[in-house]
Coordinates of C-alpha atoms and ligand atoms in Angstrom, one line a residue:
X1 CA 0.2 -0.3 0.1
X2 CA 1.6 3.7 -0.7
X3 CA 1.1 5.4 2.9
X4 CA 0.8 8.8 1.2
X5 CA -2.8 7.6 -0.6
X6 CA -4.0 7.0 2.4
X7 CA -2.7 9.4 4.7
X8 CA -3.7 12.5 3.7
X9 CA -2.1 14.5 6.5
X10 CA 1.7 15.6 6.4
X11 CA 2.4 15.2 9.8
X12 CA 1.6 11.9 10.1
X13 CA 3.7 11.4 7.1
X14 CA 6.8 13.0 8.3
X15 CA 6.2 10.9 11.9
X16 CA 6.5 7.6 10.0
X17 CA 9.0 9.1 7.8
X18 CA 11.8 10.1 10.6
X19 CA 11.1 7.3 13.3
X20 CA 11.6 5.0 9.9
X21 CA 14.9 6.7 9.3
X22 CA 16.0 6.1 13.2
X23 CA 14.1 3.2 13.6
X24 CA 14.9 0.9 10.6
X25 CA 12.2 -1.6 10.0
X26 CA 11.9 -4.0 6.6
X27 CA 8.0 -2.8 6.1
X28 CA 5.8 -0.6 7.4
X29 CA 2.3 -1.8 7.6
X30 CA -0.7 0.8 8.5
X31 CA -3.5 -0.9 10.6
X32 CA -6.9 -0.4 8.7
X33 CA -8.9 -1.9 11.7
X34 CA -10.1 -4.3 9.1
X35 CA -11.1 -8.0 10.7
X36 CA -8.9 -9.6 7.5
X37 CA -5.6 -7.6 9.1
X38 CA -6.4 -8.2 12.3
X39 CA -6.9 -11.9 11.4
X40 CA -4.0 -11.9 9.6
X41 CA -1.8 -10.8 12.3
X42 CA -3.0 -13.1 15.2
X43 CA -2.4 -16.0 12.6
X44 CA 1.0 -14.4 11.9
X45 CA 2.2 -14.1 16.1
X46 CA 0.4 -17.3 16.5
X47 CA 3.2 -18.9 14.3
X48 CA 6.3 -17.2 15.5
X49 CA 4.8 -17.9 19.3
X50 CA 4.3 -14.5 20.6
X51 CA 0.7 -15.7 21.1
X52 CA -1.2 -19.1 22.0
X53 CA -4.6 -19.6 19.9
X54 CA -7.2 -21.0 22.6
X55 CA -9.9 -23.3 22.5
X56 CA -12.0 -21.6 19.8
X57 CA -15.3 -23.6 21.7
X58 CA -14.7 -22.6 24.8
X59 CA -13.1 -19.0 24.6
X60 CA -13.5 -18.2 21.0
X61 CA -11.2 -15.5 19.6
X62 CA -8.6 -15.9 22.7
X63 CA -5.0 -15.9 23.0
X64 CA -2.6 -16.1 25.2
X65 CA 0.7 -14.2 25.2
X66 CA 3.7 -14.2 27.9
X67 CA 5.6 -10.9 28.6
X68 CA 9.3 -11.5 29.3
X69 CA 10.3 -12.7 32.9
X70 CA 11.9 -9.1 33.5
X71 CA 8.8 -7.5 32.2
X72 CA 5.4 -7.8 34.1
X73 CA 4.7 -4.0 35.4
X74 CA 4.8 -0.7 34.9
X75 CA 8.5 1.0 35.6
X76 CA 7.7 3.6 37.7
X77 CA 11.2 4.7 38.3
X78 CA 11.9 4.3 34.4
X79 CA 8.8 6.6 33.3
X80 CA 9.9 10.3 32.6
X81 CA 8.2 13.3 32.0
X82 CA 10.8 15.5 30.0
X83 CA 10.0 18.8 30.0
X84 CA 12.0 22.2 29.3
X85 CA 12.1 23.5 32.9
X86 CA 12.8 20.5 35.4
X87 CA 11.2 22.5 38.2
X88 CA 7.9 22.0 35.9
X89 CA 8.0 18.4 36.8
X90 CA 7.4 19.0 40.2
X91 CA 9.0 17.0 43.0
X92 CA 7.0 13.5 42.5
X93 CA 7.7 13.0 38.7
X94 CA 11.1 11.8 37.7
X95 CA 12.8 14.2 35.1
X96 CA 14.6 14.3 32.0
X97 CA 16.1 17.4 30.0
X98 CA 14.1 16.8 26.5
X99 CA 16.9 17.1 24.4
X100 CA 19.2 14.8 26.4
X101 CA 16.3 12.0 26.1
X102 CA 15.5 12.0 22.5
X103 CA 19.7 11.9 22.3
X104 CA 19.4 8.7 25.0
X105 CA 16.8 6.8 23.6
X106 CA 17.7 7.6 19.9
X107 CA 20.6 5.9 20.4
X108 CA 18.7 3.0 21.8
X109 CA 15.9 3.2 18.9
X110 CA 18.3 3.5 16.1
X111 CA 18.0 0.3 14.1
X112 CA 16.1 -1.1 16.6
X113 CA 13.2 -2.1 13.7
X114 CA 15.9 -3.9 11.4
X115 CA 14.5 -7.5 10.4
X116 CA 10.8 -6.0 11.7
X117 CA 7.9 -4.8 10.6
X118 CA 6.6 -0.9 12.1
X119 CA 3.5 -1.2 12.5
X120 CA 1.5 2.0 12.3
X121 CA -1.9 2.7 14.4
X122 CA -4.0 5.4 14.2
X123 CA -6.4 5.3 17.3
X124 CA -8.6 7.6 19.2
X125 CA -9.5 8.1 22.5
X126 CA -13.3 8.6 22.7
X127 CA -15.7 8.3 19.8
X128 CA -14.1 8.5 16.9
X129 CA -14.9 12.5 15.5
X130 CA -16.1 13.4 18.7
X131 CA -15.2 16.7 19.8
X132 CA -14.3 15.6 23.3
X133 CA -11.9 12.6 21.7
X134 CA -8.3 13.3 20.7
X135 CA -6.3 11.6 18.8
X136 CA -2.9 9.5 18.4
X137 CA -0.6 7.6 16.0
X138 CA 1.1 4.8 17.7
X139 CA 4.4 3.3 15.8
X140 CA 5.5 -0.1 16.9
X141 CA 7.6 -3.2 16.2
X142 CA 4.6 -5.5 18.1
X143 CA 2.1 -7.3 17.2
X144 CA 0.9 -7.7 20.4
X145 CA 0.8 -4.1 20.9
X146 CA -1.4 -3.5 17.9
X147 CA -3.9 -6.4 18.9
X148 CA -4.1 -5.2 22.0
X149 CA -4.6 -1.4 20.8
X150 CA -7.2 -2.5 18.8
X151 CA -9.3 -3.8 21.9
X152 CA -8.2 -1.0 24.1
X153 CA -8.8 2.3 21.5
X154 CA -10.9 3.0 18.3
X155 CA -8.3 1.8 15.7
X156 CA -8.7 2.5 11.8
X157 CA -8.4 4.5 8.8
X158 CA -11.9 6.2 10.4
X159 CA -9.7 7.8 12.5
X160 CA -7.3 9.3 9.6
X161 CA -10.4 10.7 8.0
X162 CA -11.2 12.7 11.6
X163 CA -7.6 13.4 12.0
X164 CA -8.2 15.3 8.5
X165 CA -5.4 17.4 6.5
X166 CA -3.7 19.2 9.5
X167 CA -5.3 17.7 12.5
X168 CA -3.1 17.2 15.6
X169 CA -2.2 14.4 17.1
X170 CA -0.1 12.6 19.8
X171 CA 3.1 10.6 18.5
X172 CA 3.7 7.2 19.6
X173 CA 7.2 5.5 19.0
X174 CA 7.3 1.8 21.0
X175 CA 9.9 -0.3 20.1
X176 CA 10.6 -3.6 21.6
X177 CA 14.2 -3.6 21.1
X178 CA 16.0 -6.3 22.6
X179 CA 13.8 -5.7 26.2
X180 CA 16.9 -5.0 27.9
X181 CA 15.3 -3.9 31.1
X182 CA 18.8 -1.7 32.0
X183 CA 17.6 0.2 28.8
X184 CA 13.8 0.5 29.6
X185 CA 12.6 3.9 29.4
X186 CA 9.0 5.4 29.0
X187 CA 9.6 9.1 28.0
X188 CA 6.5 11.6 27.6
X189 CA 7.7 14.9 26.6
X190 CA 4.2 17.1 27.1
X191 CA 5.5 20.0 25.5
X192 CA 5.9 18.3 22.0
X193 CA 2.5 16.1 22.4
X194 CA 5.3 12.9 22.2
X195 CA 5.4 9.5 23.8
X196 CA 8.7 7.5 23.4
X197 CA 8.6 3.8 24.8
X198 CA 11.8 1.4 24.8
X199 CA 12.9 -2.1 25.2
X200 CA 9.1 -3.0 27.0
X201 CA 6.7 -5.2 26.0
X202 CA 3.8 -4.7 29.2
X203 CA 0.5 -3.4 29.3
X204 CA 1.2 0.0 30.8
X205 CA 4.5 0.7 29.2
X206 CA 3.7 0.2 25.8
X207 CA -0.5 0.6 24.9
X208 CA 1.1 4.1 24.6
X209 CA -3.3 5.2 24.1
X210 CA -4.0 4.5 28.1
X211 CA -1.9 5.8 30.7
X212 CA 1.3 7.4 28.5
X213 CA -1.3 9.3 26.5
X214 CA -4.8 9.7 28.5
X215 CA -3.4 10.5 31.7
X216 CA 0.4 11.7 31.4
X217 CA -0.6 13.8 28.4
X218 CA -3.6 14.5 28.5
X219 CA -3.3 15.5 32.4
X220 CA -0.9 17.9 31.1
X221 CA -3.6 19.1 28.1
X222 CA -6.2 19.3 30.7
X223 CA -4.2 21.8 32.7
X224 CA -3.6 24.3 30.1
X225 CA -7.1 23.5 28.4
X226 CA -9.6 23.8 31.3
X227 CA -10.4 19.9 31.4
X228 CA -9.2 16.9 33.5
X229 CA -8.0 13.7 33.0
X230 CA -8.5 11.2 35.8
X231 CA -7.8 7.5 36.9
X232 CA -11.0 7.0 37.4
X233 CA -14.2 4.4 36.8
X234 CA -17.2 5.5 36.0
X235 CA -20.4 3.8 37.0
X236 CA -23.9 4.4 36.6
X237 CA -26.0 3.8 39.7
X238 CA -29.8 2.8 38.8
X239 CA -32.4 3.4 41.4
X240 CA -35.8 1.0 41.2
X241 CA -37.4 4.3 39.7
X242 CA -35.1 4.5 36.4
X243 CA -33.4 7.1 37.7
X244 CA -29.7 7.0 37.0
X245 CA -26.8 8.6 38.9
X246 CA -23.1 8.4 37.7
X247 CA -20.1 7.9 40.3
X248 CA -16.7 8.4 39.0
X249 CA -13.6 6.7 41.6
X250 CA -10.3 7.2 41.6
X251 CA -8.5 4.2 43.3
X252 CA -4.7 3.4 42.8
X253 CA -3.6 0.5 40.3
X254 CA -4.7 -2.9 41.7
X255 CA -7.1 -1.2 44.3
X256 CA -10.6 -2.0 43.1
X257 CA -12.0 0.3 40.2
X258 CA -12.3 -2.4 37.4
X259 CA -14.3 -4.2 40.6
X260 CA -16.1 -1.5 41.7
X261 CA -17.5 -0.3 37.9
X262 CA -19.0 -3.8 37.2
X263 CA -20.3 -4.2 40.7
X264 CA -23.4 -7.1 41.2
X265 CA -25.5 -5.7 43.9
X266 CA -26.6 -7.7 46.8
X267 CA -29.6 -9.7 46.0
X268 CA -32.3 -7.8 48.6
X269 CA -30.8 -4.7 46.0
X270 CA -31.3 -6.7 43.0
X271 CA -34.9 -7.6 43.8
X272 CA -35.7 -3.9 44.5
X273 CA -34.6 -2.9 41.0
X274 CA -31.0 -1.5 41.1
X275 CA -28.1 -1.7 39.1
X276 CA -25.1 -0.4 38.1
X277 CA -24.1 0.2 34.4
X278 CA -20.4 0.5 34.0
X279 CA -19.2 3.6 31.8
X280 CA -15.2 2.8 32.6
X281 CA -13.0 1.0 34.6
X282 CA -9.6 2.8 34.6
X283 CA -9.7 6.4 32.9
X284 CA -11.8 10.0 33.2
X285 CA -11.7 12.6 30.9
X286 CA -13.8 15.2 32.7
X287 CA -15.2 18.7 31.5
X288 CA -17.2 21.2 32.5
X289 CA -20.6 20.9 30.6
X290 CA -23.1 23.9 29.7
X291 CA -25.3 22.8 32.5
X292 CA -22.7 23.9 35.3
X293 CA -21.9 20.2 35.9
X294 CA -18.4 17.9 35.5
X295 CA -19.1 15.6 32.9
X296 CA -17.0 12.3 32.2
X297 CA -16.3 10.3 29.6
X298 CA -14.0 7.1 29.1
X299 CA -11.5 7.7 26.4
X300 CA -11.1 3.8 26.0
X301 CA -12.5 1.0 24.2
X302 CA -11.5 -2.0 26.5
X303 CA -10.8 -3.6 29.8
X304 CA -7.1 -3.9 30.7
X305 CA -8.3 -5.8 34.2
X306 CA -6.5 -7.3 36.3
X307 CA -6.8 -11.5 36.2
X308 CA -6.1 -12.9 39.5
X309 CA -9.1 -12.9 41.8
X310 CA -11.7 -12.4 39.3
X311 CA -14.0 -15.1 39.7
X312 CA -18.1 -15.9 39.5
X313 CA -18.2 -14.8 42.7
X314 CA -16.6 -11.3 43.1
X315 CA -16.7 -10.2 39.4
X316 CA -19.2 -12.1 36.9
X317 CA -19.2 -9.5 34.8
X318 CA -16.3 -9.0 33.9
X319 CA -14.8 -12.8 33.8
X320 CA -17.9 -13.3 31.1
X321 CA -16.2 -10.2 29.2
X322 CA -13.4 -11.9 29.1
X323 CA -15.2 -15.0 27.4
X324 CA -14.6 -13.9 24.0
X325 CA -11.9 -11.9 21.7
X326 CA -10.0 -11.9 25.0
X327 CA -6.0 -11.4 25.2
X328 CA -4.6 -12.9 28.5
X329 CA -1.3 -11.6 29.6
X330 CA 0.8 -14.2 32.1
X331 CA -2.0 -15.9 32.9
X332 CA -1.7 -20.0 33.6
X333 CA -2.8 -22.2 30.3
X334 CA -4.5 -25.1 31.3
X335 CA -3.3 -27.9 28.9
X336 CA -6.4 -30.0 29.9
X337 CA -8.9 -27.8 27.6
X338 CA -6.5 -24.9 26.2
X339 CA -7.8 -22.5 28.1
X340 CA -6.5 -20.1 31.2
X341 CA -6.7 -20.2 34.7
X342 CA -5.5 -17.8 37.5
X343 CA -5.1 -17.6 41.3
X344 CA -8.6 -16.9 42.7
X345 CA -10.5 -18.1 39.8
X346 CA -11.6 -21.4 41.5
X347 CA -10.3 -23.7 43.6
X348 CA -9.2 -25.8 40.9
X349 CA -5.9 -25.5 39.5
X350 CA -5.3 -27.6 36.5
X351 CA -3.1 -30.7 36.6
X352 CA -1.6 -30.4 33.5
X353 CA -0.4 -26.8 32.7
X354 CA 2.3 -24.1 32.3
X355 CA 2.6 -21.1 34.6
X356 CA 3.1 -17.3 33.3
X357 CA 7.0 -18.3 32.8
X358 CA 6.5 -20.8 30.6
X359 CA 7.1 -24.0 32.9
X360 CA 5.6 -26.6 33.4
X361 CA 3.3 -26.1 36.4
X362 CA 3.1 -29.0 38.3
X363 CA 2.9 -30.8 41.7
X364 CA 6.4 -29.8 42.8
X365 CA 5.9 -26.5 41.5
X366 CA 2.8 -26.2 43.4
X367 CA 3.9 -27.3 46.7
X368 CA 6.9 -25.4 46.6
X369 CA 4.1 -22.7 46.1
X370 CA 5.3 -21.2 43.1
X371 CA 1.9 -19.3 41.7
X372 CA 0.8 -20.3 38.4
X373 CA -0.2 -16.8 37.1
X374 CA 1.7 -13.4 37.6
X375 CA 0.0 -11.5 40.0
X376 CA -0.4 -8.6 37.8
X377 CA -1.6 -10.8 35.3
X378 CA -3.9 -9.2 32.7
X379 CA -6.8 -9.7 30.4
X380 CA -7.4 -7.4 27.3
X381 CA -11.2 -7.5 26.6
X382 CA -13.4 -5.6 24.5
X383 CA -16.2 -3.3 26.4
X384 CA -18.9 -4.2 24.4
X385 CA -18.7 -7.4 25.7
X386 CA -19.4 -6.3 28.8
X387 CA -22.7 -7.5 30.3
X388 CA -23.2 -4.4 32.2
X389 CA -22.3 -1.4 29.8
X390 CA -23.6 1.2 30.1
X391 CA -26.1 2.9 27.1
X392 CA -23.6 6.3 28.0
X393 CA -20.5 4.2 27.3
X394 CA -21.4 5.2 23.2
X395 CA -22.6 8.6 24.2
X396 CA -19.4 11.6 23.0
X397 CA -21.2 13.8 25.8
X398 CA -20.2 11.2 28.5
X399 CA -22.7 11.3 31.3
X400 CA -22.9 13.9 34.5
X401 CA -21.4 13.3 37.9
X402 CA -23.2 13.2 41.1
X403 CA -20.5 12.1 42.6
X404 CA -16.4 11.8 43.0
X405 CA -15.2 9.0 45.2
X406 CA -11.5 8.7 46.4
X407 CA -10.1 5.6 48.3
X408 CA -7.1 3.8 48.7
X409 CA -6.1 0.2 50.5
X410 CA -5.2 1.4 54.3
X411 CA -5.1 -1.6 56.9
X412 CA -5.6 1.0 59.4
X413 CA -6.6 4.8 59.6
X414 CA -9.4 5.6 57.0
X415 CA -13.1 4.8 57.2
X416 CA -15.1 2.6 55.6
X417 CA -16.7 5.9 54.0
X418 CA -16.3 9.2 54.7
X419 CA -17.5 12.3 53.1
X420 CA -15.7 15.9 52.4
X421 CA -17.3 19.3 53.4
X422 CA -16.9 20.8 50.5
X423 CA -15.6 21.1 47.3
X424 CA -11.8 22.2 48.4
X425 CA -12.5 20.2 51.5
X426 CA -12.6 17.6 49.1
X427 CA -9.7 17.8 46.6
X428 CA -7.6 18.0 50.3
X429 CA -9.0 14.5 51.0
X430 CA -7.7 13.3 46.7
X431 CA -4.6 15.1 48.0
X432 CA -3.9 13.3 50.8
X433 CA -5.2 9.8 49.6
X434 CA -2.2 7.1 50.7
X435 CA -2.5 3.3 49.9
X436 CA -0.3 0.2 49.6
X437 CA 1.6 -0.6 46.4
X438 CA 0.7 -3.3 44.6
X439 CA 2.1 -5.7 42.1
X440 CA 1.0 -3.3 39.0
X441 CA 4.1 -1.7 39.4
X442 CA 7.6 -2.9 39.4
X443 CA 9.3 -2.5 43.2
X444 CA 8.2 -3.4 46.8
X445 CA 4.4 -4.3 47.5
X446 CA 2.4 -3.4 50.4
X447 CA 4.3 -0.3 51.4
X448 CA 1.8 2.6 52.4
X449 CA 2.7 5.6 49.9
X450 CA 0.7 9.2 49.4
X451 CA -0.8 8.6 46.3
X452 CA -3.2 11.6 45.6
X453 CA -6.2 11.2 43.4
X454 CA -4.6 8.0 42.6
X455 CA -2.5 10.1 40.1
X456 CA 0.8 9.9 41.7
X457 CA 2.5 7.7 38.4
X458 CA 0.4 9.5 35.9
X459 CA 0.6 13.3 36.7
X460 CA 2.2 14.8 33.4
X461 CA 3.5 17.9 35.2
X462 CA 3.9 19.1 38.6
X463 CA 1.8 17.9 41.3
X464 CA 1.2 21.4 43.0
X465 CA 0.0 22.7 39.9
X466 CA -1.9 19.6 39.8
X467 CA -3.7 20.4 43.0
X468 CA -4.4 23.7 42.1
X469 CA -6.2 23.1 38.8
X470 CA -8.6 20.8 40.8
X471 CA -9.3 23.9 42.8
X472 CA -9.7 26.1 39.8
X473 CA -11.7 23.3 38.5
X474 CA -14.5 23.6 41.5
X475 CA -14.6 27.7 40.8
X476 CA -16.5 26.8 37.3
X477 CA -18.8 24.4 38.2
X478 CA -22.0 26.1 39.8
X479 CA -23.3 22.0 40.6
X480 CA -19.8 20.2 41.6
X481 CA -20.2 16.5 42.4
X482 CA -19.7 16.0 46.2
X483 CA -16.6 14.2 47.2
X484 CA -16.5 11.0 49.4
X485 CA -13.3 8.5 50.6
X486 CA -13.8 4.5 50.8
X487 CA -11.5 2.2 52.5
X488 CA -12.6 -1.2 51.2
X489 CA -9.0 -2.6 52.8
X490 CA -9.8 -2.3 56.7
X491 CA -8.0 -5.2 58.6
X492 CA -8.7 -6.3 62.1
X493 CA -6.0 -7.6 64.8
X494 CA -5.6 -11.1 62.9
X495 CA -5.3 -9.3 59.4
X496 CA -8.8 -10.1 58.5
X497 CA -10.4 -7.4 55.7
X498 CA -13.4 -6.0 58.2
X499 CA -15.7 -5.5 55.1
X500 CA -16.5 -8.1 52.7
X501 CA -16.1 -5.6 49.9
X502 CA -17.1 -6.2 45.7
X503 CA -20.9 -6.7 45.3
X504 CA -21.6 -5.9 49.2
X505 CA -20.0 -2.3 48.2
X506 CA -23.3 -1.4 46.9
X507 CA -24.7 -0.6 50.6
X508 CA -21.8 2.1 50.6
X509 CA -22.3 3.9 47.0
X510 CA -26.5 3.8 48.3
X511 CA -25.5 6.0 51.3
X512 CA -22.9 8.1 48.8
X513 CA -26.0 8.2 46.2
X514 CA -28.4 9.7 49.2
X515 CA -25.6 12.1 50.6
X516 CA -25.7 14.1 46.8
X517 CA -29.5 14.2 46.9
X518 CA -29.9 15.0 50.2
X519 CA -32.2 12.6 51.9
X520 CA -30.1 11.3 54.7
X521 CA -28.3 12.5 57.4
X522 CA -24.6 11.9 59.0
X523 CA -22.2 12.5 61.8
X524 CA -19.4 14.8 61.8
X525 CA -16.0 13.8 62.7
X526 CA -12.7 15.9 62.5
X527 CA -12.0 14.7 58.9
X528 CA -15.7 15.0 57.3
X529 CA -19.2 13.0 57.5
X530 CA -19.9 9.4 58.3
X531 CA -22.7 7.4 58.0
X532 CA -25.2 7.1 61.1
X533 CA -24.8 3.6 61.9
X534 CA -28.5 2.5 61.2
X535 CA -28.1 4.3 57.8
X536 CA -26.1 1.8 55.8
X537 CA -28.3 -1.3 54.9
X538 CA -26.8 -4.4 56.8
X539 CA -29.5 -6.8 55.5
X540 CA -27.9 -10.0 54.5
X541 CA -24.4 -8.6 54.5
X542 CA -23.4 -10.4 57.5
X543 CA -21.5 -7.3 59.1
X544 CA -22.4 -6.6 62.3
X545 CA -23.9 -3.2 63.7
X546 CA -20.6 -3.3 65.9
X547 CA -18.0 -4.4 63.2
X548 CA -20.1 -1.5 61.1
X549 CA -19.0 0.8 64.0
X550 CA -15.4 -0.5 64.0
X551 CA -15.3 0.6 60.5
X552 CA -16.4 4.0 60.7
X553 CA -14.1 5.0 63.8
X554 CA -12.2 8.0 63.4
X555 CA -9.2 7.4 65.6
X556 CA -8.0 11.0 66.7
X557 CA -4.7 9.7 67.6
X558 CA -4.1 8.1 64.6
X559 CA -5.6 10.9 62.6
X560 CA -2.9 13.7 64.4
X561 CA -0.1 11.3 63.6
X562 CA -1.6 11.5 60.0
X563 CA -2.3 15.1 59.7
X564 CA 1.9 15.5 61.3
X565 CA 2.8 12.9 57.4
X566 CA 0.2 15.0 55.6
X567 CA 2.5 18.2 56.8
X568 CA 5.7 16.5 55.4
X569 CA 4.2 15.1 52.2
X570 CA 2.8 18.8 51.4
X571 CA 6.6 20.7 52.1
X572 CA 7.8 19.4 49.2
X573 CA 5.3 21.3 47.1
X574 CA 6.6 24.6 48.4
X575 CA 5.1 27.7 46.7
X576 CA 3.0 25.5 44.4
X577 CA 1.0 24.1 46.8
X578 CA -2.4 26.0 46.7
X579 CA -3.2 27.9 49.8
X580 CA -6.4 26.6 50.2
X581 CA -4.8 23.3 50.8
X582 CA -2.5 24.4 53.3
X583 CA -5.9 26.1 55.2
X584 CA -7.5 22.5 54.7
X585 CA -4.3 21.3 56.7
X586 CA -4.4 23.6 59.3
X587 CA -8.5 22.8 59.7
X588 CA -7.9 19.2 60.1
X589 CA -5.5 20.0 62.8
X590 CA -7.9 22.5 64.8
X591 CA -10.7 19.6 64.6
X592 CA -8.1 17.1 65.9
X593 CA -7.2 19.7 68.6
X594 CA -10.6 20.4 69.7
Ligands
GTP601 P1 -5.9 -1.5 37.7 O1 -6.7 -1.9 36.4 O2 -4.4 -1.8 38.2 O3 -6.0 0.1 38.0 O4 -6.7 -1.8 38.8 P2 -8.4 -2.0 39.5 O5 -8.4 -0.6 40.6 O6 -9.2 -1.8 38.4 O7 -8.4 -3.2 40.4 P3 -9.2 -4.5 40.4 O8 -10.6 -3.9 40.2 O9 -8.5 -5.0 39.5 O10 -8.7 -4.7 41.8 C1 -7.3 -5.5 42.2 C2 -7.9 -6.4 43.1 O11 -8.2 -5.5 44.5 C3 -8.2 -8.1 43.0 O12 -7.1 -8.6 43.2 C4 -9.1 -7.4 43.7 O13 -9.6 -9.0 43.8 C5 -9.2 -6.4 45.0 N1 -10.4 -5.9 45.3 C6 -11.3 -5.1 44.3 N2 -12.4 -4.8 44.8 C7 -12.0 -4.7 46.2 C8 -13.1 -4.9 47.5 O14 -13.9 -4.9 47.7 N3 -12.5 -6.0 48.5 C9 -11.7 -6.5 48.6 N4 -11.0 -7.2 49.6 N5 -10.4 -6.4 47.5 C10 -10.9 -6.1 46.4
SPV602 C1 -2.5 0.7 36.2 O1 -1.6 0.0 36.7 O2 -2.9 1.5 37.1 C2 -3.2 -0.4 35.1 C3 -2.6 -0.7 34.1 O3 -4.4 -0.2 35.0 S1 -1.6 -0.2 33.4 O4 -1.8 0.1 31.9 O5 -0.5 -1.4 33.1 O6 -1.1 0.7 33.8
MN603 MN1 -5.4 1.7 36.5

């Protein structure tokens, strides 16, 4: 195919030419979004062993892929924001000078696609052609990346039509190179709308539409253009009378977004007619609507979800979503029927199986405690498969938000739920989020760290300026969403979860919605409003009132220590910390001293 005949945008052609001159691929192939091309790429990936075709009867059009053993999660310490002025990256991001970064990575990319094909992926984040959507072009030498991007985003020549002759786009260049972890870099150039990723083949490092574009680059664009890109699920809460309220929730990686977005209410709620609808499970782009509310849309087209722990009881909707057209990464290959398995799917690990590293997963390995699936193993599944996908999923306007919910994994400290007292107080609540680290990123697991708005690894600019942007957005809306914080992960003294979580989280969502409607009271504490024990419906939950009381406790001494920690955390932002947030911290301290 002659590229110039199909691609009318000079900037796209130049980007392809310059990248090809650098990486020196044998061939360049445009991804057109057709089934014929997709089928051919799937067949090619299977012929080289890059993917394994699974049982067509049990898992139609599904595939298994294993990444390199050293390449199984996002690499936060190798992820850089490359803006001209170091101070603009802020104290939390890793920074590199753009010229040095282009030079350093240019040497790595040089000739990296020799003997390989460079695929050109035109993709849209959001509905193709909608005014709230944005377009990217990813160049990659990985068929796995192409096939994942075709699920996670909207890909094809119609995107080039929407881009037009001189439309702007985010330039993404990815090469697996040699998968050398010492030369692995995920580089963002927000001032150039550019992303470079080398030496990785894992999800968040290489599916450049996702965290790299839709959060890091988009958060920077949002700051300048007056909107927000957030690490949030979006769900619809439908009441028995059919009225649906929309909630966005920011939890750090592997802290329950996909699970909450696809929640199935407890039976008593279902009988009354309550339903939950999924609009998104990971990313929300949020704008000010003409009606003075905030409107959120999901720029993605699929789910890149955590496999372990997903089962018929915890998240049946996610499980059903993965039964067709799905790519599984780093799970167990069940050789008995050519399907997949992971820890927490059921209690019957397959006897004849291969683990995520490609080794036989036999009785000896199991007895030695070897895990079959990697804890960060994932499924890439089309959103349209989801039984509870919202009608609003394909609505370019998105949905109006009634509530924003923050939450993390905290063994103590944070109560099951509390409501902030105002927008600014809610921004404070988001800014002080802390959570235990998970397997979604390389490094230690289970260490509590501050993760403001669940954006610590994903904010493309200075975190202090990001807080200021949140404060500003609040001023632009007459009817801002109410802001809450939840914690499904509080432990008792024996280390057991106090709250059953998953579908039972509906009981907390109900309180949140009623607070938004002003139809339920609350109890004031030094940190905000918590529910009165009688206002959380516990019928059929197995949770006692006593346990609920414990879950809702705000311990002053613990929170005084927390306030000291927040003060320490805030210091690094210097004069870029909005005065509103210093005032909120002072108020918290005063409340605790009372
Ligand atoms: P990313 O895709 O990394 O952004 O993760 P996520 O926020 O979508 O997290 P996900 O819903 O995949 O959940 C991650 C892990 O948290 C899974 O192993 C779940 O079993 C567990 N989890 C989710 N919700 C709950 C809950 O309500 N209670 C408890 N105890 N665990 C939960
Ligand atoms: C996360 O880590 O928050 C994810 C998975 O959603 S990844 O795409 O790898 O970032
Ligand atoms: Mn995520």
